[in-house]
GROMACS .gro file of N, CA and C in nm:
model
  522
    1UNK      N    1   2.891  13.025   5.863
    1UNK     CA    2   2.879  12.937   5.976
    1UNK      C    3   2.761  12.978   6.066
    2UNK      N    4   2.766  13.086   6.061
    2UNK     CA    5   2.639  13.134   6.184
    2UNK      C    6   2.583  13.212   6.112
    3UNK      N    7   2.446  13.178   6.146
    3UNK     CA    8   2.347  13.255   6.045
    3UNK      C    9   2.350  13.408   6.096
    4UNK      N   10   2.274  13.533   5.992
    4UNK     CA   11   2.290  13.689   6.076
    4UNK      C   12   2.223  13.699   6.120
    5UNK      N   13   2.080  13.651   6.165
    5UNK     CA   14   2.021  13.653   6.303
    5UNK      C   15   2.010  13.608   6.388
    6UNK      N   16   2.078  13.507   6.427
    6UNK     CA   17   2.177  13.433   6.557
    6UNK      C   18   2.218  13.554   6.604
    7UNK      N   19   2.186  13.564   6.766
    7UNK     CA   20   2.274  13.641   6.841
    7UNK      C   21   2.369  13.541   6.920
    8UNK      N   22   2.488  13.594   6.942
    8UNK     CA   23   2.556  13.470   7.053
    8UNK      C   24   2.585  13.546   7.191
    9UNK      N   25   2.577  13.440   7.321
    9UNK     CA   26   2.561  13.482   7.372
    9UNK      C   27   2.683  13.409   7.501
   10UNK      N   28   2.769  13.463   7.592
   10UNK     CA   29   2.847  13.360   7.673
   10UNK      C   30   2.819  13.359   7.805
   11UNK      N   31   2.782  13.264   7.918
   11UNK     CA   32   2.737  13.262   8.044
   11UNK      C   33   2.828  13.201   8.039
   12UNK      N   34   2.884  13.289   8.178
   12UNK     CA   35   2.978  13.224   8.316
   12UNK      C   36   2.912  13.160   8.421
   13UNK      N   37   2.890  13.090   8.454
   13UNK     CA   38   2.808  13.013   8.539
   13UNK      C   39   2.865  12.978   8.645
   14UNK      N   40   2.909  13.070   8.705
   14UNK     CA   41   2.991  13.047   8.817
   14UNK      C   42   2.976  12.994   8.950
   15UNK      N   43   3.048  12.979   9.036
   15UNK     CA   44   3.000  12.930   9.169
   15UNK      C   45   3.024  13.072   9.273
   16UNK      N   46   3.068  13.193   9.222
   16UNK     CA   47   3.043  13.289   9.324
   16UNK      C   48   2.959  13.418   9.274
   17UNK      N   49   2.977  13.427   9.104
   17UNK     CA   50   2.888  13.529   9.021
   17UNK      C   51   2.874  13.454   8.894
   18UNK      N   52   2.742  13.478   8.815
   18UNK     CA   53   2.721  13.499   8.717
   18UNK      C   54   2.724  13.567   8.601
   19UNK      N   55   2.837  13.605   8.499
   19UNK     CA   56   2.833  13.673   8.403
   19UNK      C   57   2.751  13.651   8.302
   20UNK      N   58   2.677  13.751   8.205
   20UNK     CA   59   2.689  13.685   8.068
   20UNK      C   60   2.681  13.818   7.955
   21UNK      N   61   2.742  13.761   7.867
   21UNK     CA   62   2.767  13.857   7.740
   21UNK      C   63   2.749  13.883   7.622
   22UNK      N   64   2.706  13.964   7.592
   22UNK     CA   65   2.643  13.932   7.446
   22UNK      C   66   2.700  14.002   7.348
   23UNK      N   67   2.721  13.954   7.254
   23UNK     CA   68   2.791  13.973   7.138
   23UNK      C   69   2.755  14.106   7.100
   24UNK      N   70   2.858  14.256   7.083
   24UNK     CA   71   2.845  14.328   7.007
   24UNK      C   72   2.778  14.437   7.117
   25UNK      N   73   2.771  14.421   7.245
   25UNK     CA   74   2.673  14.473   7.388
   25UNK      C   75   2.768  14.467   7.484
   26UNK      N   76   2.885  14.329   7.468
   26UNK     CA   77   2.907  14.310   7.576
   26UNK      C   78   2.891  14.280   7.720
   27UNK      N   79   2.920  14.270   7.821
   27UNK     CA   80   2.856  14.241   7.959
   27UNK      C   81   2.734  14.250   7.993
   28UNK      N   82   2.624  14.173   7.991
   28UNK     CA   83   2.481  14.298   7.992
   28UNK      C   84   2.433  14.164   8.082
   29UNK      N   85   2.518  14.109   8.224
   29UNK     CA   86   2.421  14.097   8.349
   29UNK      C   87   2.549  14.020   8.436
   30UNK      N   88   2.582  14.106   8.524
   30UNK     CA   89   2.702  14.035   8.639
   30UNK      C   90   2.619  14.007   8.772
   31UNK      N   91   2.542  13.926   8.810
   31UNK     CA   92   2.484  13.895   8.981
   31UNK      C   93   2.524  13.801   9.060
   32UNK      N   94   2.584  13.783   9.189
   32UNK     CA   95   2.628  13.693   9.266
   32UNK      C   96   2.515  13.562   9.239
   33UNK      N   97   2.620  13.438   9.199
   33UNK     CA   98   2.507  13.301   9.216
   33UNK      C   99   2.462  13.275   9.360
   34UNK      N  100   2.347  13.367   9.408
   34UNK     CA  101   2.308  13.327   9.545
   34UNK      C  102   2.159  13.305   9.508
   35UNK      N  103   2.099  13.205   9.627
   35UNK     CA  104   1.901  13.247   9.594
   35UNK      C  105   1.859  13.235   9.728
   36UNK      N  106   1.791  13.283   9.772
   36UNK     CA  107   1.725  13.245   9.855
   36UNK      C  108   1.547  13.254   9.888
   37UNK      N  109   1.563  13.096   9.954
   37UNK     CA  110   1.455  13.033   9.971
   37UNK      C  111   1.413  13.026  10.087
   38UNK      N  112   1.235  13.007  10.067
   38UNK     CA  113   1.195  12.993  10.196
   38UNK      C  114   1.136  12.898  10.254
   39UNK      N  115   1.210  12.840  10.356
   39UNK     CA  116   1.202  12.725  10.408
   39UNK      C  117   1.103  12.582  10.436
   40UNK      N  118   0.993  12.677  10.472
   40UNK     CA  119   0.806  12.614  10.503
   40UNK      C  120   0.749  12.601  10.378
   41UNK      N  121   0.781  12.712  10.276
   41UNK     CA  122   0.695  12.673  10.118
   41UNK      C  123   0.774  12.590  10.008
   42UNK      N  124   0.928  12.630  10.035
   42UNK     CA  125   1.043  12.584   9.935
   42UNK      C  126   0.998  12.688   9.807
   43UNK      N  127   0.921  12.807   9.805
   43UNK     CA  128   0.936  12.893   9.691
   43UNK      C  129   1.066  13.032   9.716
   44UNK      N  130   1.115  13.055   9.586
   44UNK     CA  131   1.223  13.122   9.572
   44UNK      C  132   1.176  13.283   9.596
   45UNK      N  133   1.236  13.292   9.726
   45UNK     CA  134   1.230  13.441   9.750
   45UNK      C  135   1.308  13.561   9.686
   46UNK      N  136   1.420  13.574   9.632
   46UNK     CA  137   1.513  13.636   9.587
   46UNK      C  138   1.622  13.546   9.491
   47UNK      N  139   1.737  13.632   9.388
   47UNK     CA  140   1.771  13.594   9.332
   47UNK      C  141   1.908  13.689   9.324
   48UNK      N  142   2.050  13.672   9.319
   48UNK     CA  143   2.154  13.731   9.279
   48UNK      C  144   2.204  13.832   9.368
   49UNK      N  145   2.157  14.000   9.306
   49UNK     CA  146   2.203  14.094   9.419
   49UNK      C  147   2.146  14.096   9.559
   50UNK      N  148   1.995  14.063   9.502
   50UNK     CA  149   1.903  14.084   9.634
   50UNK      C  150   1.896  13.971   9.736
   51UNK      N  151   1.948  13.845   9.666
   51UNK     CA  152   1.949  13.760   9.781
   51UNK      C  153   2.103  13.765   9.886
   52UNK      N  154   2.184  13.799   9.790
   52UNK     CA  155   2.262  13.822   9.907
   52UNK      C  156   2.287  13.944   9.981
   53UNK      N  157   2.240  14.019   9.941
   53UNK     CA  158   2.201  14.135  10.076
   53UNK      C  159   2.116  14.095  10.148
   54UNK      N  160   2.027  13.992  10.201
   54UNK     CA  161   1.988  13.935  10.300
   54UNK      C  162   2.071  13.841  10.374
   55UNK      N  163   2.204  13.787  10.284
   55UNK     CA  164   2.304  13.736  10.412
   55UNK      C  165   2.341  13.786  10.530
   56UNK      N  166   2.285  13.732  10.647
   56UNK     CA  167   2.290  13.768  10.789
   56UNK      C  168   2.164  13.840  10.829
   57UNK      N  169   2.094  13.876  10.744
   57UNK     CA  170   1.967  13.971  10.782
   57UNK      C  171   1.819  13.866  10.788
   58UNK      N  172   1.876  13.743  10.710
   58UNK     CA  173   1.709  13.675  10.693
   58UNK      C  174   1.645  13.656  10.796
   59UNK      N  175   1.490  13.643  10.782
   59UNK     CA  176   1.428  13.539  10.911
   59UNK      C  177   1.443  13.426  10.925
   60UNK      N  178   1.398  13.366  11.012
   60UNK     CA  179   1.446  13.240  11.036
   60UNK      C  180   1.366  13.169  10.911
   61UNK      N  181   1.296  13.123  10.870
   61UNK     CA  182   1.177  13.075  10.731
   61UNK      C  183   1.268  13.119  10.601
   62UNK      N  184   1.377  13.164  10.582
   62UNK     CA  185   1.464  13.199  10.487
   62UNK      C  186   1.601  13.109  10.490
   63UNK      N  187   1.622  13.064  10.375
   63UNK     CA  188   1.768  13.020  10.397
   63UNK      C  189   1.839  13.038  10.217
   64UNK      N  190   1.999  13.112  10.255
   64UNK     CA  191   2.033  13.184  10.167
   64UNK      C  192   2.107  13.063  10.156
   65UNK      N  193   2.131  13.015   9.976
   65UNK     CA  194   2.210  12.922   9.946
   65UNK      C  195   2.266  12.957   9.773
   66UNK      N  196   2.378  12.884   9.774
   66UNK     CA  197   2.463  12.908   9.669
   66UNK      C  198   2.430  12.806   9.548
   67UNK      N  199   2.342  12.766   9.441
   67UNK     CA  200   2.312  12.654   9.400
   67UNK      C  201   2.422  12.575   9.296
   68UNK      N  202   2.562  12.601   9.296
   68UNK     CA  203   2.663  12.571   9.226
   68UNK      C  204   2.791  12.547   9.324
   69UNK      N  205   2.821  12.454   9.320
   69UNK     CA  206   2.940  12.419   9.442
   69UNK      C  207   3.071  12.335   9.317
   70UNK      N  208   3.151  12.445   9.339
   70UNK     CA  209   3.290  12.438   9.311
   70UNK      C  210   3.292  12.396   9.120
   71UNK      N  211   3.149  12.509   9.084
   71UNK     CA  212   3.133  12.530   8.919
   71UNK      C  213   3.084  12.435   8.848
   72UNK      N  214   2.972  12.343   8.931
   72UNK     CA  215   2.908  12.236   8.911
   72UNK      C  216   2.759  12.261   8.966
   73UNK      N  217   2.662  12.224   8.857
   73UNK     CA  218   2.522  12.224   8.944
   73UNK      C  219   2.550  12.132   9.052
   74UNK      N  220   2.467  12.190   9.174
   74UNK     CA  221   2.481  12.128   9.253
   74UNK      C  222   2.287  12.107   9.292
   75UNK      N  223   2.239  12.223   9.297
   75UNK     CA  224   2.087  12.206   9.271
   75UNK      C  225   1.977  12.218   9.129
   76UNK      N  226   1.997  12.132   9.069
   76UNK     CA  227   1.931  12.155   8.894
   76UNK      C  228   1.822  12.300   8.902
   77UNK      N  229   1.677  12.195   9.009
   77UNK     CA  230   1.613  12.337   9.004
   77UNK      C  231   1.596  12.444   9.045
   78UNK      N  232   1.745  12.472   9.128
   78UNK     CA  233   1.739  12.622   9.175
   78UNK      C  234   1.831  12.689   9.063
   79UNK      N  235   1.882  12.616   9.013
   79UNK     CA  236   2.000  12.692   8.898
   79UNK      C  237   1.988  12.705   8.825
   80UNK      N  238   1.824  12.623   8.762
   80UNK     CA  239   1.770  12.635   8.641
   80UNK      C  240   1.660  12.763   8.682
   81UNK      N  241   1.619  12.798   8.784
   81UNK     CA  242   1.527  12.915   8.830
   81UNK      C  243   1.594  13.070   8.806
   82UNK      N  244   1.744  13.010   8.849
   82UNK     CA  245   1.817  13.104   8.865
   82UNK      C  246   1.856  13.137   8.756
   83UNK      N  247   1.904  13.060   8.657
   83UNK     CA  248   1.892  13.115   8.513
   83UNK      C  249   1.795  13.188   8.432
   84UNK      N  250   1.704  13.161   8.436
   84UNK     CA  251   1.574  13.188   8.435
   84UNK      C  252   1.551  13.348   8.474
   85UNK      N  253   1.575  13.352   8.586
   85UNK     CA  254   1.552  13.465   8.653
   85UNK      C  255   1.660  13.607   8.536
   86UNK      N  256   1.808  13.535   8.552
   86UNK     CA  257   1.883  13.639   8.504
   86UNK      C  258   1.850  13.646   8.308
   87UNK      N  259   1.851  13.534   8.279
   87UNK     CA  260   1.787  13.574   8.146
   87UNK      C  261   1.678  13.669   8.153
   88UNK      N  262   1.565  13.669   8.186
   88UNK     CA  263   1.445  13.770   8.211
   88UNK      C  264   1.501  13.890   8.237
   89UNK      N  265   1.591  13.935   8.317
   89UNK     CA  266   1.666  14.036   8.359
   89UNK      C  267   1.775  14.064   8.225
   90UNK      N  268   1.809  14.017   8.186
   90UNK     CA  269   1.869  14.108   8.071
   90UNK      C  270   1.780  14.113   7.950
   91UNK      N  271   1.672  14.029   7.906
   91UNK     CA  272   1.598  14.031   7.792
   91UNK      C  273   1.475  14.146   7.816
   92UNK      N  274   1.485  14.161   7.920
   92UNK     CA  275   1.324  14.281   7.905
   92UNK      C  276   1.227  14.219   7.842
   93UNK      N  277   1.178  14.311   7.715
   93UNK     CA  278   1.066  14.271   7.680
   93UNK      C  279   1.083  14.180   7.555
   94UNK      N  280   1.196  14.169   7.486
   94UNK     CA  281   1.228  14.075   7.380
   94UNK      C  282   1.324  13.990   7.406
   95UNK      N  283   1.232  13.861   7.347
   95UNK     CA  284   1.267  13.757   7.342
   95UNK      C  285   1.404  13.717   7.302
   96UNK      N  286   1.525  13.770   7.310
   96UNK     CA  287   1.634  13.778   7.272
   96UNK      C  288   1.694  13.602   7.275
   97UNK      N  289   1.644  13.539   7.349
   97UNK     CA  290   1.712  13.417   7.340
   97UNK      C  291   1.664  13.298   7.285
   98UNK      N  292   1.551  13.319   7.200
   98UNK     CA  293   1.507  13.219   7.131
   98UNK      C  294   1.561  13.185   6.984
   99UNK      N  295   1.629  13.274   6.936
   99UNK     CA  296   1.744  13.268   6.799
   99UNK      C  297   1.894  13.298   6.843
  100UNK      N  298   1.952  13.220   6.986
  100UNK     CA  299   2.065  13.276   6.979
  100UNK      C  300   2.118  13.127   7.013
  101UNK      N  301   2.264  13.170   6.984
  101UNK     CA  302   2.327  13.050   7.011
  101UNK      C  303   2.400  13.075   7.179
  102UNK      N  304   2.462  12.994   7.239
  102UNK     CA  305   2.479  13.039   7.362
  102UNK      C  306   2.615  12.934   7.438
  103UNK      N  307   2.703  12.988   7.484
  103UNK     CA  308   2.824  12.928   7.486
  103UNK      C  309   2.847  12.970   7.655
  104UNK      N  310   2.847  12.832   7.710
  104UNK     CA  311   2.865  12.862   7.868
  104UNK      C  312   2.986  12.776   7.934
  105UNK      N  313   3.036  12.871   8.011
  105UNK     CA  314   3.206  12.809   8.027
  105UNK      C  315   3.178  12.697   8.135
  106UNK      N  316   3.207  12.586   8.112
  106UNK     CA  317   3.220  12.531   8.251
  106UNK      C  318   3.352  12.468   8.302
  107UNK      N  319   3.382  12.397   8.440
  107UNK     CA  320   3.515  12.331   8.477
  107UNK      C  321   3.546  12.255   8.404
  108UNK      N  322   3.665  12.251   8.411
  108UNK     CA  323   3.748  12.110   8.302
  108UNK      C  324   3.737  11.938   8.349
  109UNK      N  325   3.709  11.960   8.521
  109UNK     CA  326   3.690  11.806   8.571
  109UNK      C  327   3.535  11.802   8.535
  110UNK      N  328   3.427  11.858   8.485
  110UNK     CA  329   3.303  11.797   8.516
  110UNK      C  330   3.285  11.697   8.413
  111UNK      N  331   3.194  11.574   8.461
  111UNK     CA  332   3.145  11.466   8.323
  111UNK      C  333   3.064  11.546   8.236
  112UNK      N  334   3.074  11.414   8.144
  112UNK     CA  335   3.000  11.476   8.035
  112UNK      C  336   2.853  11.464   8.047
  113UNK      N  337   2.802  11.407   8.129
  113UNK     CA  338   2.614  11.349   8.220
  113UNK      C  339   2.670  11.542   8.275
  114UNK      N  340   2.702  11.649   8.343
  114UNK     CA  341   2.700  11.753   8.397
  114UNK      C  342   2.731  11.876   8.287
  115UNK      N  343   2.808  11.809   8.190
  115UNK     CA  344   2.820  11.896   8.096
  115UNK      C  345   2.643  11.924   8.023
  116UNK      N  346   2.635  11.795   7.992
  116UNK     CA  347   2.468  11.828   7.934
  116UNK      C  348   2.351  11.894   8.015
  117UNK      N  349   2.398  11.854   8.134
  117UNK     CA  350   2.261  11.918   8.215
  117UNK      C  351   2.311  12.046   8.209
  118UNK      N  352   2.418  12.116   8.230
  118UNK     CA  353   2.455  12.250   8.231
  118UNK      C  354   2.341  12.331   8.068
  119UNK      N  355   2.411  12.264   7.963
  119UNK     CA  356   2.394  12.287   7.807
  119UNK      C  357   2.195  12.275   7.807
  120UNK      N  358   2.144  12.164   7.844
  120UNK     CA  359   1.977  12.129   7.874
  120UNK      C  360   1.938  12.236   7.977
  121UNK      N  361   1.991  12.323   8.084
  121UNK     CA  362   1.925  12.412   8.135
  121UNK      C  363   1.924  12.481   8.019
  122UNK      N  364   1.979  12.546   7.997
  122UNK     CA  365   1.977  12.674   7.891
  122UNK      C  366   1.908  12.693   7.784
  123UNK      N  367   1.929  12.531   7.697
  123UNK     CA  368   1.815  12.499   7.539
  123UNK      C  369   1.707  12.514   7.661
  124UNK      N  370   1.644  12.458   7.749
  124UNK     CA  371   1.522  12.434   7.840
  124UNK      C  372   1.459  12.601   7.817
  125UNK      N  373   1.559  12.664   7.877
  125UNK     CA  374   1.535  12.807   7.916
  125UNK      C  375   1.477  12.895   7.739
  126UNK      N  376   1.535  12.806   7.646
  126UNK     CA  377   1.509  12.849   7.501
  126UNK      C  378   1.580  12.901   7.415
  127UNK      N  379   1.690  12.891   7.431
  127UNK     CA  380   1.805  12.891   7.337
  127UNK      C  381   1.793  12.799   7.284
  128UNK      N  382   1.825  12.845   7.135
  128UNK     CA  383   1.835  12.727   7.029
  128UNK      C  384   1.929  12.634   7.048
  129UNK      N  385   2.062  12.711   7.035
  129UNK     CA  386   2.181  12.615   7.081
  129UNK      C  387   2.243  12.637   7.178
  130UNK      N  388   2.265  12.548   7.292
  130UNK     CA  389   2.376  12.581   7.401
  130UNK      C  390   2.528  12.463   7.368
  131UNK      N  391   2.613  12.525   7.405
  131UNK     CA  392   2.741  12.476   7.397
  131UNK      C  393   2.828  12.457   7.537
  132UNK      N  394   2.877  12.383   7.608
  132UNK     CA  395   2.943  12.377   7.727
  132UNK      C  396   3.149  12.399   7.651
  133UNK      N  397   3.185  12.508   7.684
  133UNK     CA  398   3.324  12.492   7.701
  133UNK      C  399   3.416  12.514   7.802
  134UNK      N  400   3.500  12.483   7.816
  134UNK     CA  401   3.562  12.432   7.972
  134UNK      C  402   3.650  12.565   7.940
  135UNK      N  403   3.626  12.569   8.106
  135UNK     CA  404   3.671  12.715   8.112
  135UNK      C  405   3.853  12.767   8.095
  136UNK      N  406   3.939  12.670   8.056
  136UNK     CA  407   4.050  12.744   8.026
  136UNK      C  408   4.071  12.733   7.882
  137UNK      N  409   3.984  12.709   7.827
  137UNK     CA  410   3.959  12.756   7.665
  137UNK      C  411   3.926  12.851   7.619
  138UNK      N  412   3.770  12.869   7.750
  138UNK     CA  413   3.695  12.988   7.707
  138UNK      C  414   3.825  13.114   7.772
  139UNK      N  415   3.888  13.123   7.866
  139UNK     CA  416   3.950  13.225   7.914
  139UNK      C  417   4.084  13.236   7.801
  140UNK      N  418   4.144  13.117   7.737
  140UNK     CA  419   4.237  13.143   7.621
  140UNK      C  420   4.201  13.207   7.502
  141UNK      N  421   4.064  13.165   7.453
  141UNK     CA  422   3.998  13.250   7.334
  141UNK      C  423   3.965  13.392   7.389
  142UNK      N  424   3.898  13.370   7.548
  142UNK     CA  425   3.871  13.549   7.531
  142UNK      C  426   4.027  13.604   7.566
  143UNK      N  427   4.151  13.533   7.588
  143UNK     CA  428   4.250  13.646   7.611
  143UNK      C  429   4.294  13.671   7.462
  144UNK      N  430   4.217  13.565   7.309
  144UNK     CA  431   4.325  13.551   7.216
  144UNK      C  432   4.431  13.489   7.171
  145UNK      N  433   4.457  13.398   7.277
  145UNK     CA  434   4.558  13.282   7.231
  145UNK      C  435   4.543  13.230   7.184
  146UNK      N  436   4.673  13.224   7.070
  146UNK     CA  437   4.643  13.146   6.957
  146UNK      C  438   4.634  12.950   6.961
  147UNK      N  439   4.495  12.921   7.005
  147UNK     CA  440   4.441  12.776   7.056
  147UNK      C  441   4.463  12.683   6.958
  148UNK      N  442   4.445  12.710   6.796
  148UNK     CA  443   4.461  12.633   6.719
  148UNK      C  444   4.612  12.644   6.681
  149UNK      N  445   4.738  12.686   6.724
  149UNK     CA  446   4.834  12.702   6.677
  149UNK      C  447   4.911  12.582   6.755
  150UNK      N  448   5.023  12.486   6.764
  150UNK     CA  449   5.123  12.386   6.830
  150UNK      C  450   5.204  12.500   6.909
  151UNK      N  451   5.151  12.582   7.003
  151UNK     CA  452   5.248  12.657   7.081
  151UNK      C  453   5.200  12.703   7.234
  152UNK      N  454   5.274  12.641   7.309
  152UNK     CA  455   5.236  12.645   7.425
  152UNK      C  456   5.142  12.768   7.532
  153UNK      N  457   5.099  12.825   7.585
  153UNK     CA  458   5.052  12.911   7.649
  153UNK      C  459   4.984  12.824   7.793
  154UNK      N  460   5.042  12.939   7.902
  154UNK     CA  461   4.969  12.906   8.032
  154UNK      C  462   4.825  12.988   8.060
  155UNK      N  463   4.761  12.912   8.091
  155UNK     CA  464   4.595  13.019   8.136
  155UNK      C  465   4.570  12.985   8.315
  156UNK      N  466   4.575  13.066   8.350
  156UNK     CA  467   4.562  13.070   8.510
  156UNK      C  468   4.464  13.150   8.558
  157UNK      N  469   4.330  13.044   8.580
  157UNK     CA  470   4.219  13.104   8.591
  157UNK      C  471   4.205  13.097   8.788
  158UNK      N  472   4.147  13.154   8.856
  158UNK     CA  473   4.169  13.197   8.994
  158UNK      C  474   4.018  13.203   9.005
  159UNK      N  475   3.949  13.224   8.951
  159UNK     CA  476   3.799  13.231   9.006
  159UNK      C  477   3.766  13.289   9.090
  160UNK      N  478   3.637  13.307   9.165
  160UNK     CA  479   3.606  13.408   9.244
  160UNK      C  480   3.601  13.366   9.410
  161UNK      N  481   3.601  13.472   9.454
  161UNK     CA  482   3.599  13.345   9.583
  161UNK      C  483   3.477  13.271   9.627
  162UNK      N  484   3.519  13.157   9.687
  162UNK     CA  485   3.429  13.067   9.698
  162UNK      C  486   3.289  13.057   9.840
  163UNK      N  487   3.189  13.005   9.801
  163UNK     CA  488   3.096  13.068   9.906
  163UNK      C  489   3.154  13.023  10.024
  164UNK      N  490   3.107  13.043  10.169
  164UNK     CA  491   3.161  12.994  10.262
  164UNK      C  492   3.054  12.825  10.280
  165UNK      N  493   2.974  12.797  10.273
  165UNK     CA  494   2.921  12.668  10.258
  165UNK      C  495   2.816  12.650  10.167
  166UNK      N  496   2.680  12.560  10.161
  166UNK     CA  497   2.610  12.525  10.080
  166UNK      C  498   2.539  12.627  10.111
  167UNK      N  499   2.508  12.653  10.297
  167UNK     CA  500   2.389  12.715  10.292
  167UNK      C  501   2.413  12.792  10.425
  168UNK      N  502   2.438  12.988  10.377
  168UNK     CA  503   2.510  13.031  10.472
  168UNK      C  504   2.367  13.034  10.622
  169UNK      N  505   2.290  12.986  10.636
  169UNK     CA  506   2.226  12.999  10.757
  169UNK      C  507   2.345  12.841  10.828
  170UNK      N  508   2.357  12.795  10.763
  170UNK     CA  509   2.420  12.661  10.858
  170UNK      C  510   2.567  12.721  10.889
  171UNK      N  511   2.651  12.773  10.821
  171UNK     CA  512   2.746  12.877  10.831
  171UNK      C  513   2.729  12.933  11.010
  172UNK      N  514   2.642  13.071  10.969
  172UNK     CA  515   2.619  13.155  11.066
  172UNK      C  516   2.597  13.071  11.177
  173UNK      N  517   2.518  13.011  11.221
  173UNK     CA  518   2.469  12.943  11.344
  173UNK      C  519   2.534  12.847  11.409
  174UNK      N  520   2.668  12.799  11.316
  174UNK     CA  521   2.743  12.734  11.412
  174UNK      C  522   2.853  12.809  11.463
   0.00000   0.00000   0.00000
């Protein structure tokens, strides 16, 4: 089914952190989904750990924002930057994601027009194949439940906590 130089790879694409994992490595990049931007140019100042250690510290020309609201793009091209960014950060100097296949969990309410844009960031980014699976599948396969079997199981996914708004400078200042 999968060829042996396919690596696979699973992004959590979360609305408070980003996981992703790679087959046979395991965990290899956990960063809060934060970015922040700067206001007068609209270019991306920071990304993940480093942008949110500027929550509460930015200048005013900075504004720290979450680009995924409630596990849904909510900004294409900050989330596609932001992907971007953390792929580079775990690939170093090889190209690790141009022969891999790549399986990213998303919510169970999103359409299928959000499912693809999720799946089109990622091929974009250069993965061969991206796959969208809704996340109480992906959390039943990674606990092992038996999914293809006629037997019931509960999955009670809790997620992380949620940002406090779109964009914590509007937060703070009121």
């Amino acid at each position: 089914m999968f060829q042996s130089w396919d690596q696979l790879f699973g992004i959590d694409l979360g609305t408070s952190n980003t996981i992703i994992y790679q087959q046979g490595k395991g965990i290899v990049l956990r960063e809060p989904s934060v970015v922040a931007i700067r206001m007068d140019t609209g270019e991306i100042e920071a990304f993940g750990a480093e942008a949110q250690a500027m929550i509460g510290r930015t200048p005013g020309n900075l504004d720290i924002i979450y680009p995924l609201q409630d596990g849904v793009i909510a900004n294409f091209d900050v989330t596609s930057a932001m992907l971007q960014y953390f792929i580079k950060k775990t690939q170093g100097r090889l190209p690790w994601f141009r022969s891999s296949q790549v399986y990213i969990s998303v919510p169970c309410g999103i359409t299928n027009v959000q499912k693809r844009a999720v799946e089109e960031t990622v091929v974009h980014k250069g993965a061969k194949k991206a796959v969208a699976v809704e996340e109480p599948l992906a959390a039943a396969l990674g606990a092992g439940l038996p999914v293809d079997e006629p037997v019931g199981s509960m999955v009670l996914d809790i997620g992380g906590e949620p940002p406090r708004s779109r964009s914590c400078r509007s937060a703070e200042s009121s």
